[in-house]
């Protein structure tokens, strides 16, 4: 086999065999196929696509390029949850302890934020003392003991994806449905859970800009799950405004605590209850969505989810008192309100602009090497659909450098679109894709 023939075949729109896909990935990882051929290969996929079988072959090959975590020492059906990435997407910090409080074992590996999107691991590091690096043994023992652990993803999981992603990033081949689907699912499969609940974001702040594309991505990932014998459900959810109120690491931990205490923003709470209900169903706790919701709502009411978050924090070396006293979390030196210049209805809060403003304040990384500031970020005071009066607070900028405030305030003001006519906000959840749909 020769790489050039495989590239040509894909360029001309033909389907690749399992062996051809394996040849390419093996060659890339071992160094016998150079970056320039893999770049051309990715570009051919970008334009010609891949069918679900090819995408599954690519996924499994990448998953098997490194270690596949064996979670069999953890009792019960392990269910993982993954979001394709958004702004202010605080869900894992809520869903993981909430599902665990119902008895679903959650062994979760999360990533760091890059660009305008946040990462769960960074958010957790804003909790004083919290350790994101546990050995695989500590990780599994903790899940058996308290039902949940959230750690950073190790470099040994799906190394082929790591190489490929870095190359896609600089060759304009990230935004390809089969490449995104295989990238995400290879890491999920390598992390060893029995089933996955996927949150596929759509909108201005997401990779997928249209519902049609997001549905296609969701179907591709659910199909990979089915072919890989991992039960998978995907929700297609809105990212045309940031999720909840807090954007920034410690601001999102605060929001997670408030949500588990029953005082969270309505959209964030609703999405978390829906994702967690799907986890309960995949874990086999019930086959009735309504019953799953009732169980979870009970865990919000009796604070069992909040208690589980405190246990998780304590087990990983952090200070569990943060769940009672939010002032123990890092707080920015300056809290500067952004006021509305005119009255009207909020028709849009551009998540890309808000996420980028939070990144420039220091909440996110411009490059992989950037240091982040855990305390800074943006706290929204309104959501799409709200009426606001001139002079009212739109948001609060949390900054540690006085010189950052002006620029962030201007970006936030521009991110809020205010009009005289009310528009109905987008649905929070557009659709659900299960293995019956693919
Ligand atoms: N997240 C990933 O892990 N991979 C992609 O390709 C896109 C988003
Ligand atoms: Ca949020």
Coordinates of C-alpha atoms and ligand atoms in Angstrom, one line a residue:
X1 CA 0.0 0.0 0.0
X2 CA 1.1 3.5 -0.7
X3 CA -0.2 6.7 1.1
X4 CA -0.5 8.6 -2.2
X5 CA -2.9 6.0 -3.6
X6 CA -5.1 6.2 -0.5
X7 CA -5.1 10.0 -0.6
X8 CA -6.0 10.0 -4.3
X9 CA -8.8 7.5 -3.6
X10 CA -10.4 9.7 -0.9
X11 CA -9.8 12.8 -3.0
X12 CA -11.9 11.2 -5.8
X13 CA -14.7 10.5 -3.4
X14 CA -14.3 6.7 -2.9
X15 CA -14.7 4.9 0.3
X16 CA -11.6 3.6 2.1
X17 CA -11.2 0.1 3.5
X18 CA -10.4 -0.7 7.1
X19 CA -6.9 -1.7 6.0
X20 CA -6.3 1.5 4.2
X21 CA -7.3 3.6 7.2
X22 CA -5.2 1.5 9.5
X23 CA -2.2 1.9 7.1
X24 CA -2.5 5.7 7.2
X25 CA -2.8 6.0 11.0
X26 CA -0.1 3.4 11.7
X27 CA 2.2 5.2 9.3
X28 CA 1.5 8.5 10.8
X29 CA 2.0 7.4 14.4
X30 CA 5.2 5.5 13.6
X31 CA 6.6 8.4 11.5
X32 CA 6.8 6.6 8.1
X33 CA 4.1 8.8 6.6
X34 CA 5.0 12.5 6.8
X35 CA 2.8 15.4 7.9
X36 CA 2.3 16.7 4.4
X37 CA 0.6 13.5 3.3
X38 CA -1.6 13.4 6.4
X39 CA -2.5 17.1 5.7
X40 CA -3.6 16.2 2.2
X41 CA -5.5 13.2 3.6
X42 CA -7.3 15.4 6.1
X43 CA -8.2 17.9 3.4
X44 CA -9.5 15.1 1.2
X45 CA -11.7 14.0 4.0
X46 CA -12.8 17.6 4.6
X47 CA -14.1 17.9 1.1
X48 CA -15.3 14.3 0.4
X49 CA -16.4 13.2 3.8
X50 CA -16.5 9.7 5.1
X51 CA -19.4 7.3 5.7
X52 CA -20.2 6.0 9.2
X53 CA -18.2 2.7 8.6
X54 CA -15.1 4.6 7.5
X55 CA -15.5 7.1 10.4
X56 CA -15.8 4.2 12.9
X57 CA -12.7 2.5 11.5
X58 CA -10.8 5.8 11.9
X59 CA -12.1 6.2 15.4
X60 CA -11.2 2.7 16.6
X61 CA -7.8 2.9 15.0
X62 CA -7.1 6.2 16.9
X63 CA -8.6 4.8 20.1
X64 CA -6.3 1.8 19.8
X65 CA -3.2 3.9 19.1
X66 CA -2.6 4.1 22.9
X67 CA -3.8 2.6 26.1
X68 CA -7.5 1.8 26.4
X69 CA -8.5 2.3 30.1
X70 CA -9.8 -0.8 31.7
X71 CA -12.5 0.3 34.1
X72 CA -13.7 -3.2 34.8
X73 CA -12.6 -3.0 38.4
X74 CA -15.3 -0.3 38.9
X75 CA -18.7 -1.9 39.7
X76 CA -21.7 -1.0 37.7
X77 CA -22.3 0.5 34.2
X78 CA -19.9 3.5 33.8
X79 CA -21.5 6.3 31.9
X80 CA -19.4 9.2 30.5
X81 CA -20.7 12.6 29.4
X82 CA -19.1 14.8 26.9
X83 CA -19.8 18.3 25.4
X84 CA -18.4 19.3 22.0
X85 CA -17.5 22.6 23.6
X86 CA -19.2 25.9 24.3
X87 CA -19.0 29.1 26.3
X88 CA -19.9 29.0 30.0
X89 CA -20.7 25.3 29.7
X90 CA -20.6 24.4 33.3
X91 CA -22.6 21.2 33.0
X92 CA -19.9 18.5 33.9
X93 CA -19.4 20.1 37.3
X94 CA -23.1 19.6 38.0
X95 CA -24.0 16.5 36.0
X96 CA -21.2 14.3 37.3
X97 CA -21.9 14.7 41.0
X98 CA -25.7 14.7 40.4
X99 CA -25.6 11.4 38.5
X100 CA -23.2 9.9 41.0
X101 CA -25.6 10.9 43.8
X102 CA -28.1 8.6 42.1
X103 CA -25.6 5.7 42.1
X104 CA -24.3 6.0 38.5
X105 CA -20.5 5.5 38.6
X106 CA -18.8 8.5 36.9
X107 CA -15.2 8.0 36.0
X108 CA -14.6 11.2 34.0
X109 CA -11.5 12.5 32.2
X110 CA -11.8 16.1 31.1
X111 CA -9.8 18.5 29.1
X112 CA -8.4 22.0 29.5
X113 CA -9.9 25.0 27.7
X114 CA -8.4 26.4 24.5
X115 CA -9.4 29.6 22.7
X116 CA -12.9 30.9 23.6
X117 CA -14.0 27.6 25.1
X118 CA -13.5 26.6 28.7
X119 CA -12.3 23.2 30.1
X120 CA -13.5 21.4 33.2
X121 CA -10.0 20.6 34.4
X122 CA -9.2 24.3 34.6
X123 CA -12.4 25.1 36.4
X124 CA -11.7 22.4 39.0
X125 CA -8.3 23.8 39.6
X126 CA -9.9 27.0 40.9
X127 CA -10.9 25.0 43.9
X128 CA -8.1 25.4 46.5
X129 CA -6.1 22.1 46.7
X130 CA -8.0 20.1 44.1
X131 CA -5.7 17.7 42.3
X132 CA -6.5 16.8 38.7
X133 CA -3.8 14.2 38.3
X134 CA -4.6 10.9 40.0
X135 CA -2.9 7.6 39.1
X136 CA -5.3 5.2 37.2
X137 CA -5.5 3.2 40.5
X138 CA -6.4 6.1 42.6
X139 CA -8.9 7.2 40.0
X140 CA -10.7 3.8 40.0
X141 CA -10.5 3.3 43.7
X142 CA -12.2 6.7 44.2
X143 CA -15.0 5.9 41.8
X144 CA -15.6 2.6 43.7
X145 CA -15.5 4.5 47.1
X146 CA -17.6 7.6 46.4
X147 CA -19.0 7.0 42.9
X148 CA -17.2 9.8 41.1
X149 CA -13.8 11.2 40.0
X150 CA -12.9 13.9 37.6
X151 CA -9.3 14.1 36.4
X152 CA -7.3 15.5 33.6
X153 CA -6.9 13.4 30.4
X154 CA -3.6 11.8 30.2
X155 CA -1.4 12.0 27.1
X156 CA -1.5 8.2 26.6
X157 CA -5.1 8.2 25.6
X158 CA -5.6 8.2 21.8
X159 CA -2.1 9.6 20.9
X160 CA -3.0 9.4 17.2
X161 CA -5.7 12.0 17.8
X162 CA -3.4 14.3 19.6
X163 CA -1.0 14.3 16.6
X164 CA -3.8 14.6 14.1
X165 CA -5.6 17.4 16.0
X166 CA -2.5 19.5 16.2
X167 CA -2.1 19.1 12.4
X168 CA -5.7 19.8 11.7
X169 CA -5.5 23.0 13.8
X170 CA -2.8 24.4 11.4
X171 CA -4.2 23.1 8.1
X172 CA -7.8 24.4 8.3
X173 CA -9.2 20.9 8.6
X174 CA -10.8 21.0 12.1
X175 CA -14.4 21.7 10.9
X176 CA -15.0 18.3 9.3
X177 CA -17.8 16.2 10.8
X178 CA -16.0 12.8 10.4
X179 CA -12.8 14.2 11.8
X180 CA -14.5 15.8 14.8
X181 CA -16.6 12.8 15.4
X182 CA -13.6 10.4 15.3
X183 CA -11.5 12.7 17.4
X184 CA -14.0 12.9 20.2
X185 CA -15.2 9.3 20.1
X186 CA -11.6 7.9 20.0
X187 CA -10.9 9.7 23.3
X188 CA -14.2 8.6 24.8
X189 CA -13.7 5.0 23.8
X190 CA -10.1 5.0 25.1
X191 CA -11.4 6.4 28.5
X192 CA -13.2 3.1 28.9
X193 CA -16.8 3.9 29.9
X194 CA -19.7 1.6 28.9
X195 CA -22.0 4.3 27.5
X196 CA -21.9 8.0 26.5
X197 CA -24.2 10.9 26.7
X198 CA -23.1 13.5 24.2
X199 CA -24.0 17.2 24.3
X200 CA -23.6 18.5 20.7
X201 CA -23.5 22.2 20.7
X202 CA -24.9 24.3 17.9
X203 CA -24.7 28.0 17.2
X204 CA -22.4 31.0 17.0
X205 CA -20.3 29.7 20.0
X206 CA -19.9 26.2 18.7
X207 CA -18.1 24.2 16.0
X208 CA -21.4 23.4 14.3
X209 CA -23.2 26.6 13.2
X210 CA -26.4 25.0 11.8
X211 CA -28.8 22.5 13.4
X212 CA -28.5 20.3 10.3
X213 CA -24.7 20.0 10.7
X214 CA -25.1 19.4 14.5
X215 CA -27.6 16.6 13.8
X216 CA -25.2 15.1 11.3
X217 CA -22.4 15.2 13.8
X218 CA -24.6 13.7 16.5
X219 CA -25.7 10.9 14.2
X220 CA -22.1 10.2 13.2
X221 CA -21.0 9.9 16.9
X222 CA -24.1 7.8 17.9
X223 CA -23.4 5.5 14.9
X224 CA -19.7 5.1 16.0
X225 CA -21.0 4.3 19.5
X226 CA -23.3 1.6 18.1
X227 CA -20.7 0.1 15.8
X228 CA -18.2 0.1 18.7
X229 CA -20.8 -1.5 21.0
X230 CA -21.0 1.5 23.4
X231 CA -24.5 2.7 23.9
X232 CA -24.6 6.4 23.0
X233 CA -27.2 9.1 23.1
X234 CA -26.7 12.7 21.8
X235 CA -28.6 15.9 22.6
X236 CA -28.3 18.8 20.2
X237 CA -28.3 21.9 22.3
X238 CA -28.1 25.6 21.8
X239 CA -24.9 27.7 21.9
X240 CA -26.3 30.9 20.5
X241 CA -25.8 32.5 24.0
X242 CA -23.5 31.4 26.8
X243 CA -24.9 28.8 29.1
X244 CA -26.0 30.0 32.5
X245 CA -24.6 33.3 33.9
X246 CA -20.9 32.6 34.7
X247 CA -18.1 32.4 32.2
X248 CA -14.7 31.9 33.7
X249 CA -13.2 29.3 35.9
X250 CA -14.1 30.1 39.6
X251 CA -17.3 31.9 38.4
X252 CA -18.4 28.6 36.9
X253 CA -17.6 26.6 40.0
X254 CA -19.7 29.1 41.9
X255 CA -22.5 28.6 39.4
X256 CA -22.2 24.8 39.7
X257 CA -22.5 25.0 43.5
X258 CA -25.6 27.3 43.2
X259 CA -27.2 25.0 40.7
X260 CA -26.7 21.9 42.9
X261 CA -28.2 24.0 45.7
X262 CA -31.3 24.6 43.6
X263 CA -30.5 28.3 42.9
X264 CA -28.9 28.0 39.5
X265 CA -29.9 29.7 36.2
X266 CA -33.0 28.0 34.7
X267 CA -31.4 27.0 31.4
X268 CA -28.3 25.5 33.0
X269 CA -30.4 23.5 35.5
X270 CA -32.7 22.2 32.7
X271 CA -29.8 21.1 30.5
X272 CA -28.1 19.4 33.4
X273 CA -31.2 17.5 34.5
X274 CA -31.8 16.4 30.9
X275 CA -28.2 15.1 30.4
X276 CA -28.2 13.4 33.8
X277 CA -31.5 11.7 33.1
X278 CA -30.0 10.2 29.9
X279 CA -27.1 9.0 32.0
X280 CA -29.5 7.3 34.5
X281 CA -31.3 5.6 31.6
X282 CA -28.0 4.4 30.0
X283 CA -26.8 3.2 33.3
X284 CA -30.0 1.0 33.5
X285 CA -31.5 2.7 36.6
X286 CA -34.8 3.2 34.8
X287 CA -36.1 3.1 31.3
X288 CA -38.6 6.0 32.0
X289 CA -37.4 9.5 31.3
X290 CA -40.0 10.9 33.7
X291 CA -38.8 8.7 36.5
X292 CA -35.2 9.6 35.9
X293 CA -36.2 13.3 36.1
X294 CA -38.1 12.8 39.3
X295 CA -35.1 11.0 40.9
X296 CA -32.8 13.8 39.9
X297 CA -35.1 16.6 41.0
X298 CA -35.2 14.9 44.4
X299 CA -31.4 14.9 44.5
X300 CA -31.4 18.7 43.8
X301 CA -34.0 19.2 46.5
X302 CA -32.3 17.2 49.2
X303 CA -28.9 18.6 48.2
X304 CA -27.5 15.1 47.6
X305 CA -25.8 16.3 44.4
X306 CA -24.2 19.2 46.3
X307 CA -23.1 16.8 49.1
X308 CA -21.5 14.6 46.4
X309 CA -19.6 17.5 44.9
X310 CA -18.2 18.2 48.4
X311 CA -17.2 14.6 48.7
X312 CA -15.5 14.7 45.2
X313 CA -13.6 17.9 46.1
X314 CA -12.5 16.4 49.5
X315 CA -11.4 13.1 47.9
X316 CA -9.2 14.9 45.4
X317 CA -7.5 17.1 48.0
X318 CA -9.6 20.2 47.7
X319 CA -11.4 22.2 50.4
X320 CA -15.0 20.9 50.5
X321 CA -16.1 24.0 52.5
X322 CA -16.2 25.9 49.2
X323 CA -19.7 24.5 48.7
X324 CA -20.9 26.3 51.8
X325 CA -18.7 29.4 51.5
X326 CA -18.2 30.6 47.9
X327 CA -15.8 33.3 49.2
X328 CA -13.2 30.6 49.6
X329 CA -12.9 30.5 45.8
X330 CA -10.6 32.9 43.9
X331 CA -12.2 36.3 43.5
X332 CA -11.1 39.0 41.1
X333 CA -9.8 42.3 42.4
X334 CA -12.1 44.4 40.2
X335 CA -15.9 43.9 39.6
X336 CA -17.0 46.4 37.0
X337 CA -20.6 46.6 35.8
X338 CA -21.4 47.0 32.1
X339 CA -24.5 49.2 31.8
X340 CA -27.0 49.2 28.9
X341 CA -26.9 52.3 26.7
X342 CA -30.5 51.8 25.5
X343 CA -33.7 50.1 26.6
X344 CA -35.1 47.1 24.7
X345 CA -35.2 43.3 24.4
X346 CA -32.1 41.2 24.4
X347 CA -32.2 39.4 21.1
X348 CA -28.7 37.9 21.1
X349 CA -25.7 37.5 23.4
X350 CA -22.9 36.5 21.0
X351 CA -21.2 33.6 22.8
X352 CA -18.1 33.9 20.7
X353 CA -17.6 37.5 21.7
X354 CA -18.2 36.8 25.3
X355 CA -15.9 33.8 25.3
X356 CA -13.2 35.7 23.6
X357 CA -13.6 38.6 26.1
X358 CA -13.3 36.2 29.0
X359 CA -10.1 34.7 27.3
X360 CA -8.5 38.1 27.0
X361 CA -9.3 38.8 30.7
X362 CA -7.2 35.7 31.3
X363 CA -9.9 33.1 31.9
X364 CA -8.8 31.1 28.8
X365 CA -5.7 30.3 26.8
X366 CA -4.8 32.0 23.5
X367 CA -2.2 29.3 23.0
X368 CA -1.6 26.0 24.8
X369 CA 1.2 27.6 26.8
X370 CA -0.8 30.5 28.2
X371 CA -1.2 30.9 31.9
X372 CA -4.7 31.4 33.0
X373 CA -6.2 33.5 35.8
X374 CA -8.8 31.4 37.6
X375 CA -10.6 34.3 39.2
X376 CA -11.5 36.4 36.1
X377 CA -14.4 36.2 33.7
X378 CA -17.8 37.6 32.9
X379 CA -21.0 37.3 34.9
X380 CA -24.1 37.9 32.8
X381 CA -27.1 39.6 34.4
X382 CA -29.5 39.0 31.5
X383 CA -30.4 36.4 28.9
X384 CA -31.9 36.4 25.4
X385 CA -35.6 37.4 25.7
X386 CA -35.2 39.7 28.7
X387 CA -36.3 43.3 28.7
X388 CA -33.6 45.7 29.9
X389 CA -33.8 49.4 30.7
X390 CA -31.2 52.0 29.9
X391 CA -28.6 52.2 32.6
X392 CA -29.4 48.6 33.9
X393 CA -26.5 46.1 34.4
X394 CA -25.9 43.8 31.4
X395 CA -23.0 42.0 33.0
X396 CA -20.2 42.3 35.5
X397 CA -16.5 42.1 34.4
X398 CA -14.4 40.3 36.9
X399 CA -10.8 41.4 36.2
X400 CA -7.5 41.4 38.0
X401 CA -5.9 44.1 35.7
X402 CA -7.5 47.5 35.7
X403 CA -6.2 48.0 32.1
X404 CA -8.3 45.0 30.9
X405 CA -11.6 46.3 31.9
X406 CA -12.3 48.9 29.2
X407 CA -11.8 46.5 26.3
X408 CA -13.8 43.7 27.9
X409 CA -16.7 46.1 28.7
X410 CA -16.8 47.2 25.1
X411 CA -16.8 43.7 23.8
X412 CA -19.5 42.7 26.2
X413 CA -21.7 45.7 25.3
X414 CA -21.3 44.8 21.6
X415 CA -22.1 41.1 22.3
X416 CA -25.5 42.2 23.6
X417 CA -27.9 42.9 20.7
X418 CA -30.8 45.0 21.9
X419 CA -33.9 45.6 19.8
X420 CA -37.4 47.0 20.3
X421 CA -39.2 43.8 19.2
X422 CA -39.1 40.8 21.4
X423 CA -37.9 37.6 19.7
X424 CA -38.6 34.2 21.1
X425 CA -35.3 32.6 22.3
X426 CA -34.0 29.5 20.5
X427 CA -34.9 26.2 22.1
X428 CA -32.4 25.0 24.7
X429 CA -32.5 21.4 23.3
X430 CA -33.3 20.9 19.6
X431 CA -33.4 17.2 19.4
X432 CA -32.2 13.9 20.7
X433 CA -30.4 11.3 18.6
X434 CA -30.3 7.7 19.7
X435 CA -29.1 4.5 18.0
X436 CA -32.6 4.1 16.6
X437 CA -32.0 7.2 14.5
X438 CA -28.8 6.0 12.7
Ligands
LIG1 N1 -13.1 18.4 20.2 C1 -12.2 17.3 19.9 O1 -11.8 16.7 20.8 N2 -11.9 17.1 18.6 C2 -12.3 17.8 17.6 O2 -11.9 17.6 16.5 C3 -13.2 18.9 17.9 C4 -13.6 19.1 19.2
LIG2 CA1 -22.0 29.1 32.9

